[in-house]
Coordinates of N, CA, C and O in Angstrom, one line a residue:
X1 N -164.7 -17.1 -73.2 CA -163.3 -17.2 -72.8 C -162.9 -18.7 -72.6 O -163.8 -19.5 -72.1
X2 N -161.5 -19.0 -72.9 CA -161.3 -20.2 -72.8 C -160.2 -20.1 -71.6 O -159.2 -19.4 -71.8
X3 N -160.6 -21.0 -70.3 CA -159.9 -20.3 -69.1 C -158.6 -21.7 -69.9 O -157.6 -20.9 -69.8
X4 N -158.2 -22.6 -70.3 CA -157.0 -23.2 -70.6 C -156.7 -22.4 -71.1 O -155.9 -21.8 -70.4
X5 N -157.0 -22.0 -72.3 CA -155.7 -20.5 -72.7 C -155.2 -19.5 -72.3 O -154.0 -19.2 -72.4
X6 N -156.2 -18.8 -71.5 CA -155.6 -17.8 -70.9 C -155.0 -17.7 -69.6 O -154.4 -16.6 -69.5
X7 N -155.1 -18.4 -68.7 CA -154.7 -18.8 -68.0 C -154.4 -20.4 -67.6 O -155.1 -21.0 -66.6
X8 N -153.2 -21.3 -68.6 CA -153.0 -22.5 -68.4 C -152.2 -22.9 -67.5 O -152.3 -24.1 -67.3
X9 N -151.4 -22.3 -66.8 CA -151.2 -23.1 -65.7 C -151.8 -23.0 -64.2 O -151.1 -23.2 -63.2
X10 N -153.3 -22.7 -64.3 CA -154.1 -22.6 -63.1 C -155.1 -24.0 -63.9 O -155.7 -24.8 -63.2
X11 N -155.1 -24.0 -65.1 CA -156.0 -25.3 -65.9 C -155.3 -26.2 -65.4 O -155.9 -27.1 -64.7
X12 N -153.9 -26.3 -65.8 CA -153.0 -27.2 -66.2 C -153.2 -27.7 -64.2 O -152.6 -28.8 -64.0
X13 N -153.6 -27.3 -63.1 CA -153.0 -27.3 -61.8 C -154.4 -28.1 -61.5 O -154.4 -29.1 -60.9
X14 N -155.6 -27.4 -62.0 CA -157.2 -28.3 -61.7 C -157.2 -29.5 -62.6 O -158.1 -30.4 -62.5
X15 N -156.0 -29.5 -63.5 CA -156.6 -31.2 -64.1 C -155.4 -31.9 -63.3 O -155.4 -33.1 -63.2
X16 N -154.5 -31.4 -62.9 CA -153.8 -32.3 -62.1 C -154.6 -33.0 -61.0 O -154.4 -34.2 -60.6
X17 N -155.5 -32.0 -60.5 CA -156.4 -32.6 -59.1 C -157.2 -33.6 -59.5 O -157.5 -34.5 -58.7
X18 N -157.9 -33.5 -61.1 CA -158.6 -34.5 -61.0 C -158.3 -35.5 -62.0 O -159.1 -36.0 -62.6
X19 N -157.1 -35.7 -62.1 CA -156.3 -36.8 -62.5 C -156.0 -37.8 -61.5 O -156.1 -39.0 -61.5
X20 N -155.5 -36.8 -60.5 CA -155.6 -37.7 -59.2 C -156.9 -38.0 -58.7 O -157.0 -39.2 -58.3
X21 N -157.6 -37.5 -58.5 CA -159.5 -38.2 -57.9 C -159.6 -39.4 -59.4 O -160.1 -40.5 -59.3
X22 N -159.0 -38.9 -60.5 CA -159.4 -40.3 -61.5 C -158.6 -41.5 -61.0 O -159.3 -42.5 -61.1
X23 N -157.5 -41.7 -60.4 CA -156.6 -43.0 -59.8 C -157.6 -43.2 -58.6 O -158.3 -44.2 -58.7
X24 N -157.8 -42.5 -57.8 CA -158.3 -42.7 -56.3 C -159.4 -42.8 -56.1 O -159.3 -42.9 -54.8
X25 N -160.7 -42.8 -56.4 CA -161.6 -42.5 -56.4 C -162.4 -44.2 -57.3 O -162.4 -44.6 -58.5
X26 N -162.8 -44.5 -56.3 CA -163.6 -45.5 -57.3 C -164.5 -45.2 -58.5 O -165.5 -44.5 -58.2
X27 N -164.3 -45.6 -60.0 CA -164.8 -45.0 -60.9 C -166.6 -44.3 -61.0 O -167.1 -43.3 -61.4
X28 N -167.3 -45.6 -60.5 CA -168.6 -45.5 -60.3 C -169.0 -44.6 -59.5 O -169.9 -43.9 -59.7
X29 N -168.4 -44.7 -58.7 CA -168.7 -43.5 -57.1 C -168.4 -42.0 -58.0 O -169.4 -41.3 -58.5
X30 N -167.3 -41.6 -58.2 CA -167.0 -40.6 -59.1 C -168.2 -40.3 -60.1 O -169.1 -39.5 -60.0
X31 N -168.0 -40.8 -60.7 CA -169.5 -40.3 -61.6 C -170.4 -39.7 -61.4 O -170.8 -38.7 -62.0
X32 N -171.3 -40.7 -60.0 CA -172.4 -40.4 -59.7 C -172.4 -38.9 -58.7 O -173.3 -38.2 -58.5
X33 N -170.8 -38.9 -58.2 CA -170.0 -37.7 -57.3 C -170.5 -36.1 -58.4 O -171.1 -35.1 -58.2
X34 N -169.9 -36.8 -59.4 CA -169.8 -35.7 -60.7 C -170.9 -34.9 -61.4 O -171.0 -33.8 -61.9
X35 N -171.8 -36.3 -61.4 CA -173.5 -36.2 -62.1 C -174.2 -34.8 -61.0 O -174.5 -33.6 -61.3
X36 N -174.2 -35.5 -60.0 CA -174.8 -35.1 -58.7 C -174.7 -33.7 -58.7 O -175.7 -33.0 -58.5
X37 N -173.2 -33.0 -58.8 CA -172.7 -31.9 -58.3 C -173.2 -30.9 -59.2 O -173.7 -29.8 -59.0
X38 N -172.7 -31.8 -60.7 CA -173.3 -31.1 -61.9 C -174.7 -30.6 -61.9 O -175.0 -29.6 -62.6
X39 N -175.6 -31.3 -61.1 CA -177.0 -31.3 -61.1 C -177.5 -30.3 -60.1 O -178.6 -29.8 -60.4
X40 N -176.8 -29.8 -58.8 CA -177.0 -28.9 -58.0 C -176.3 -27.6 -58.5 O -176.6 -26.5 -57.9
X41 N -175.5 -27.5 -59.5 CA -174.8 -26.3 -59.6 C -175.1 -26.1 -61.2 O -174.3 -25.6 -62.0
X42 N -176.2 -26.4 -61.6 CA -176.6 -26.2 -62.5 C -175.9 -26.5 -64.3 O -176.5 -26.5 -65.4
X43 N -174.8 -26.7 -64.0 CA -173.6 -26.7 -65.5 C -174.0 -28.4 -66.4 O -173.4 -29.4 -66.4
X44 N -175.4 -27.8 -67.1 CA -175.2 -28.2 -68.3 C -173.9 -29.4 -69.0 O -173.8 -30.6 -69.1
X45 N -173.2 -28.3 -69.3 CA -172.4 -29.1 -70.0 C -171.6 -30.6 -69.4 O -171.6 -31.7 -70.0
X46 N -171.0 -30.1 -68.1 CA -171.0 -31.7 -66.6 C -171.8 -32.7 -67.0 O -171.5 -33.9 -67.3
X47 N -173.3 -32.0 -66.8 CA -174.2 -32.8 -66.4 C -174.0 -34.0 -68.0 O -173.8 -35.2 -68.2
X48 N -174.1 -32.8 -68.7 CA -174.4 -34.2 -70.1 C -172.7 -35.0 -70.0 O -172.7 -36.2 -69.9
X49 N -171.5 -34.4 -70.1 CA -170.7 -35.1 -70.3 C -170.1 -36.5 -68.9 O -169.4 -37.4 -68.9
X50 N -171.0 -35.8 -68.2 CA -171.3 -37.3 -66.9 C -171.9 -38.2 -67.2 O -171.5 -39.4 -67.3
X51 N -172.8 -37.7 -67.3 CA -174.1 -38.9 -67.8 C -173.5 -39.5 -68.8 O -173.7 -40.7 -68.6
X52 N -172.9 -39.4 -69.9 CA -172.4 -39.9 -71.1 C -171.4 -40.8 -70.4 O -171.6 -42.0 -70.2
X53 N -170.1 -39.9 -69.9 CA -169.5 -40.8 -69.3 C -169.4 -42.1 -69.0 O -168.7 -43.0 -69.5
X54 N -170.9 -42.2 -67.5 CA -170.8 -43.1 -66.9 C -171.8 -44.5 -67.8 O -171.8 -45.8 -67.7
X55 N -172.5 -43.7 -68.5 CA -173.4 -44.7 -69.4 C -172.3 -45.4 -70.3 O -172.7 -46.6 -70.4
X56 N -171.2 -45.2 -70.8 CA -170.2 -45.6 -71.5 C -169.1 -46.4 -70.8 O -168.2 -47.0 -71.4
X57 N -169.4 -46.3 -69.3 CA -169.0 -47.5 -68.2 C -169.4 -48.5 -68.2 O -168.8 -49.5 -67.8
X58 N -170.9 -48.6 -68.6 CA -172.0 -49.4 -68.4 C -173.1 -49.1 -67.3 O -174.0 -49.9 -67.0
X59 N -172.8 -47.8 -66.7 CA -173.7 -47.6 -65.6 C -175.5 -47.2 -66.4 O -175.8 -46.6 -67.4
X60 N -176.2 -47.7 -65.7 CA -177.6 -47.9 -66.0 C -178.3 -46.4 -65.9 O -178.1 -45.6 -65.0
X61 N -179.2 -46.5 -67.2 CA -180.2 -45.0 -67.5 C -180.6 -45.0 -66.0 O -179.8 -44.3 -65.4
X62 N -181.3 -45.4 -65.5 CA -182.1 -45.9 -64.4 C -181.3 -45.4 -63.5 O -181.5 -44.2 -63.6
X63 N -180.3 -45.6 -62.5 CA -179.3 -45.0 -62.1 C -178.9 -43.9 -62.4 O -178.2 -43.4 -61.5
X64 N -178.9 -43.3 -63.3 CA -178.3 -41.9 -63.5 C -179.5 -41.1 -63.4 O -179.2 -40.0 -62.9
X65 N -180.8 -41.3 -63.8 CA -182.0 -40.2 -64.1 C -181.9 -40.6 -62.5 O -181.1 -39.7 -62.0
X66 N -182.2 -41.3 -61.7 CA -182.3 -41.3 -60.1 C -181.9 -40.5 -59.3 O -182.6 -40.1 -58.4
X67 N -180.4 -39.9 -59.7 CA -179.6 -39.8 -59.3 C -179.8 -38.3 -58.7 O -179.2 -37.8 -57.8
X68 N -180.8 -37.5 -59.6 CA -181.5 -36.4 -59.3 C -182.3 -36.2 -57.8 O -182.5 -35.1 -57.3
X69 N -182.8 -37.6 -57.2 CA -183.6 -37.7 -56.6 C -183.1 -39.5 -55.5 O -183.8 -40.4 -55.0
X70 N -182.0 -39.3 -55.5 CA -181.3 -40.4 -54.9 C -181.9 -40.7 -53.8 O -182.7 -41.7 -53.8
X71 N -181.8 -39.8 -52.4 CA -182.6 -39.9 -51.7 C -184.1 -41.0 -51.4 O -184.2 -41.9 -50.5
X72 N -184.8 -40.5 -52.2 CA -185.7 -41.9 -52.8 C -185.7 -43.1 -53.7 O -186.7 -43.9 -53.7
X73 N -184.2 -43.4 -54.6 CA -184.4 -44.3 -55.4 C -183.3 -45.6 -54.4 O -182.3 -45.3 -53.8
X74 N -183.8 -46.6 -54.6 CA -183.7 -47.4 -54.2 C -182.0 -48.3 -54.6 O -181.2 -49.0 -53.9
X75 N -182.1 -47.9 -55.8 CA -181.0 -48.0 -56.6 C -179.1 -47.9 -55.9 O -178.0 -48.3 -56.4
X76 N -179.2 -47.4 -55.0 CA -177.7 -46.8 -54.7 C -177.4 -47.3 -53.4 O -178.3 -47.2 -52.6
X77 N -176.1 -47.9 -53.0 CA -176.0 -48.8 -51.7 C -175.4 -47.9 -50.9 O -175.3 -46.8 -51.3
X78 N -175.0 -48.1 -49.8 CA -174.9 -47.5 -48.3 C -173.4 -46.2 -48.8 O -173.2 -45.0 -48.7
X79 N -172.7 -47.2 -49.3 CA -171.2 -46.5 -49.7 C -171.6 -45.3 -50.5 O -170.9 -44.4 -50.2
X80 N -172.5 -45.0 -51.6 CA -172.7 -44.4 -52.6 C -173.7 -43.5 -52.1 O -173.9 -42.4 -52.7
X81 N -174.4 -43.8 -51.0 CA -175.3 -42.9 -50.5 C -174.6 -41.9 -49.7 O -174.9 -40.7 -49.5
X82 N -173.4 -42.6 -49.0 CA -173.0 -41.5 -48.1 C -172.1 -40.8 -48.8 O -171.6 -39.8 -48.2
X83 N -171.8 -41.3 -50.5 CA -171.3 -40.5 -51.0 C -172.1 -38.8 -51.6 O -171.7 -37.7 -51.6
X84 N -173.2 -39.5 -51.9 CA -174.4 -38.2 -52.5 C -174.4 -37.6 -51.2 O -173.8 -36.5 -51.3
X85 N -174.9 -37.7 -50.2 CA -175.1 -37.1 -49.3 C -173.8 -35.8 -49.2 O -173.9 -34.6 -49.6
X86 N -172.5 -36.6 -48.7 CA -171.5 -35.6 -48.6 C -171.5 -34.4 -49.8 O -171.5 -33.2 -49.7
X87 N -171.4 -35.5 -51.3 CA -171.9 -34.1 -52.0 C -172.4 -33.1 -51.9 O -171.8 -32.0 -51.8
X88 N -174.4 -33.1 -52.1 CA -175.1 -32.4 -51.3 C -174.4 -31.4 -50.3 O -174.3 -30.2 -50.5
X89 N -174.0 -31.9 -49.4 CA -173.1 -30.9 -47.9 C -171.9 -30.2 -48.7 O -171.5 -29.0 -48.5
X90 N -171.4 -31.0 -49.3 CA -169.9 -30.0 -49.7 C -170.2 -29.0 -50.7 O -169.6 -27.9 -50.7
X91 N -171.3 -29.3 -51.5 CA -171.9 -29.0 -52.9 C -172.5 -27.1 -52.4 O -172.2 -26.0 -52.9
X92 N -173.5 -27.5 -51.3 CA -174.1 -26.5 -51.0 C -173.7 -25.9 -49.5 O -174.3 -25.3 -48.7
X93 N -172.1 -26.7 -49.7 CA -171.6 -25.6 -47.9 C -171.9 -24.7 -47.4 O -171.3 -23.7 -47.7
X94 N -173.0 -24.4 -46.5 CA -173.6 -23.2 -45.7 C -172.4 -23.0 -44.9 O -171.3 -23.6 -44.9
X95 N -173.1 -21.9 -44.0 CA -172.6 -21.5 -42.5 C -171.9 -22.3 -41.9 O -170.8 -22.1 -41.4
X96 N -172.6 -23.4 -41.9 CA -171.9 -24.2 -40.8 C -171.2 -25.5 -41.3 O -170.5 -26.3 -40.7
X97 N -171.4 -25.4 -42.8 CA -170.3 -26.5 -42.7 C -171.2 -27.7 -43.4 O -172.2 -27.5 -44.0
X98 N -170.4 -29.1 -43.2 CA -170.7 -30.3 -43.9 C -171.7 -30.1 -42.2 O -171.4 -29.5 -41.3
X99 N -172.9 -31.0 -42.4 CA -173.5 -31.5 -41.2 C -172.7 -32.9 -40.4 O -172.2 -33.8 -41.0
X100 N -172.6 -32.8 -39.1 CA -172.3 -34.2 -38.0 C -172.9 -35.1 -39.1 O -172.3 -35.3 -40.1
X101 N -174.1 -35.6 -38.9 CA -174.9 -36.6 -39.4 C -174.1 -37.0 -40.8 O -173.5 -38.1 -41.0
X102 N -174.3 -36.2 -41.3 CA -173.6 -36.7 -43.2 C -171.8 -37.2 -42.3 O -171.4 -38.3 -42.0
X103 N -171.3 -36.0 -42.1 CA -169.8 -36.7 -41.8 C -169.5 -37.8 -41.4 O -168.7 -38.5 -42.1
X104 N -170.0 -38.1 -40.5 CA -170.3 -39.0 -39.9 C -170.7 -40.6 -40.2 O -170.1 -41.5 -39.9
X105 N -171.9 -40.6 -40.8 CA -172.1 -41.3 -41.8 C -171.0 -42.2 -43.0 O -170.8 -43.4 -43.3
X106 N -170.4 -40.8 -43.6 CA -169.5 -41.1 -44.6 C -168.2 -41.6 -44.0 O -167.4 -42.4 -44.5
X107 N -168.0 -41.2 -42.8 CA -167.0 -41.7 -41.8 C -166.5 -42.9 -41.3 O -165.4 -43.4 -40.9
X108 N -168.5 -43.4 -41.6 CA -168.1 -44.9 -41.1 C -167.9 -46.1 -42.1 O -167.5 -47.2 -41.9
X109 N -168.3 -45.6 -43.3 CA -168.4 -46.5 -44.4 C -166.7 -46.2 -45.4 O -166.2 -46.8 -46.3
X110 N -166.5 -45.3 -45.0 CA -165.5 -44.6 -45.9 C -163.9 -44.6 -44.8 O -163.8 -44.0 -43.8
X111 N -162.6 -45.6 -45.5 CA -161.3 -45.3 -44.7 C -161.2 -44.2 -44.9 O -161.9 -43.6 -45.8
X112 N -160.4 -43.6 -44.2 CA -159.5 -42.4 -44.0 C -159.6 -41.3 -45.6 O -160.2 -40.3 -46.1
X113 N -158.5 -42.2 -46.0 CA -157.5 -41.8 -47.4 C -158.7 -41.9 -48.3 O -158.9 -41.0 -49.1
X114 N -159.5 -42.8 -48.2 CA -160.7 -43.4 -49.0 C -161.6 -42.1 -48.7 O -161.8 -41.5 -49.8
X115 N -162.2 -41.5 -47.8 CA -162.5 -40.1 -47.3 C -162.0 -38.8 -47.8 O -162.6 -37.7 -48.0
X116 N -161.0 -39.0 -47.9 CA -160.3 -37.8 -48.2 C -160.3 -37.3 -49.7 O -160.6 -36.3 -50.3
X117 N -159.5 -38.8 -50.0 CA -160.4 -38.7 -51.4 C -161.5 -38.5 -52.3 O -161.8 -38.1 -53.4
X118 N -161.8 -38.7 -51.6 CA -164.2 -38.4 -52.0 C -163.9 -36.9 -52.2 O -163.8 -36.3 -53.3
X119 N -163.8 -36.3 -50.8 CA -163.8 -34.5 -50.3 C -163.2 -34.1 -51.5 O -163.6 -33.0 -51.8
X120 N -162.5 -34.6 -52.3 CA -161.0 -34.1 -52.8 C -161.4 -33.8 -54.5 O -161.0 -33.0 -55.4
X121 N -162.5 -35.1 -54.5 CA -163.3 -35.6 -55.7 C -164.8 -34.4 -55.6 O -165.1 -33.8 -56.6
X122 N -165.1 -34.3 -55.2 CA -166.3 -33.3 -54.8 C -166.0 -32.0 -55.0 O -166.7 -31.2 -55.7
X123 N -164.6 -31.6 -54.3 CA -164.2 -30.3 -54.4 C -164.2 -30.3 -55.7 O -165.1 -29.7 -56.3
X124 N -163.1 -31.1 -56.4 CA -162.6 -30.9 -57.9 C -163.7 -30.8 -58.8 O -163.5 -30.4 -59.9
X125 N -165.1 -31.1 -58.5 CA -166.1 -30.9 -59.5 C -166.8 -30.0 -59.7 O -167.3 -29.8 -60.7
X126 N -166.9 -29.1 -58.3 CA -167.1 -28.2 -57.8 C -166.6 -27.2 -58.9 O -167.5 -26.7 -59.5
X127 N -165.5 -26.8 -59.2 CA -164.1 -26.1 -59.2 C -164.7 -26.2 -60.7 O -165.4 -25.2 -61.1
X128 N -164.5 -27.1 -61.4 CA -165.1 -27.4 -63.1 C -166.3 -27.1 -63.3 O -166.5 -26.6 -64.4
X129 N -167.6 -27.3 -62.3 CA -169.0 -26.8 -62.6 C -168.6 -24.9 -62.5 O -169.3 -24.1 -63.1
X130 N -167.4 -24.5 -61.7 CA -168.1 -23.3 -61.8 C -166.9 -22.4 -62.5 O -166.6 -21.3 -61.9
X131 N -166.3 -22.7 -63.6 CA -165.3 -23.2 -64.2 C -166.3 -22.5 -65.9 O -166.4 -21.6 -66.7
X132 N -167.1 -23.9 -65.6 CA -167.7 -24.1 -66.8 C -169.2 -23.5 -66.9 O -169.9 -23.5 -68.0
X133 N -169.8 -22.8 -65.6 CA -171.1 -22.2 -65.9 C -170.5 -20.6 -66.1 O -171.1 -19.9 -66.8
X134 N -169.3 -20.2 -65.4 CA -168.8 -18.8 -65.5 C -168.6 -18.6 -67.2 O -169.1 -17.7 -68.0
X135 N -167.9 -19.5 -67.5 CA -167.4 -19.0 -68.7 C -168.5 -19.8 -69.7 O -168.0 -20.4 -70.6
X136 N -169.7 -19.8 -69.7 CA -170.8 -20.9 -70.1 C -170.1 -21.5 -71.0 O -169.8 -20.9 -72.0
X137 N -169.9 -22.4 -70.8 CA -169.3 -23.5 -71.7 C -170.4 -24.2 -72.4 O -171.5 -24.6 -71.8
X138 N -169.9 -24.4 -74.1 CA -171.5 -24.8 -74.7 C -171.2 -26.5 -74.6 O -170.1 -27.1 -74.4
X139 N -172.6 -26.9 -74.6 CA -172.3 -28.2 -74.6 C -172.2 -28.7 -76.3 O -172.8 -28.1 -77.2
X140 N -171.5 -29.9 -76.3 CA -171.1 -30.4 -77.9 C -172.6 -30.3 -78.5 O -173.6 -30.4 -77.9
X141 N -172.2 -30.1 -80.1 CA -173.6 -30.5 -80.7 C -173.6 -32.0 -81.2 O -174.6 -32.6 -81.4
X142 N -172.4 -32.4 -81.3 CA -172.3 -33.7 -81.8 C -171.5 -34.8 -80.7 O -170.5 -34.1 -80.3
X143 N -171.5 -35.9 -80.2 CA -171.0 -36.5 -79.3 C -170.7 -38.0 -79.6 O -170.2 -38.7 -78.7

């Protein structure tokens, strides 16, 4: 099923959201927001059209294979970490929520609007990973 066709003005309302996370959202941060989320929620098709993406930014193989395993790579600075993290927490929202420690974290490196935006950018990928694993979306054969 192609959810733009059959229902396009609920499409037409989720690319508005992330049209706006494309202005607001620092480009590099987003990616790695997008890579990440793709990688916890399994959607294939995200994962490759991120990665492509951000490689076509100039962002580094090295950085993106990491990215699976950020946590440990060395590669990602304070701002970007408290970005993955919040992912992570928003990505796999339990019971209780984003954790203190992550919020917090991201709270202090991140203004307000600059905050809000991230959440806003996380949600929206969210929304597309499961968007695109429901309706398995194939990934291109040619790119």
């Amino acid at each position: 099923m192609d959810v733009a066709e059959v229902a396009p003005e609920a499409y037409q309302s989720v690319l508005g959201l992330e049209k706006y996370v494309r202005t607001n959202v620092d480009h590099t941060v987003l990616e790695l927001v997008k890579l990440r989320a793709s990688m916890l929620n399994g959607c294939a098709y995200c994962v490759d059209m991120h990665s492509r993406d951000a490689m076509d930014a100039g962002e580094s193989h090295r950085r993106l294979f990491a990215v699976a395993a950020w946590r440990e790579a060395p590669f990602f600075d304070e701002r970007e970490r408290t970005a993955l993290a919040l992912t992570d927490a928003v990505t796999r929202l339990g019971e209780h929520g984003v954790p203190d420690d992550v919020w917090a974290a991201a709270a202090k490196v991140w203004p307000e609007k600059a905050l809000a935006d991230l959440v806003l950018a996380i949600a929206t990928i969210n929304v597309w990973n499961r968007i695109a694993v429901t309706f398995r979306k194939d990934l291109p054969t040619e790119v």
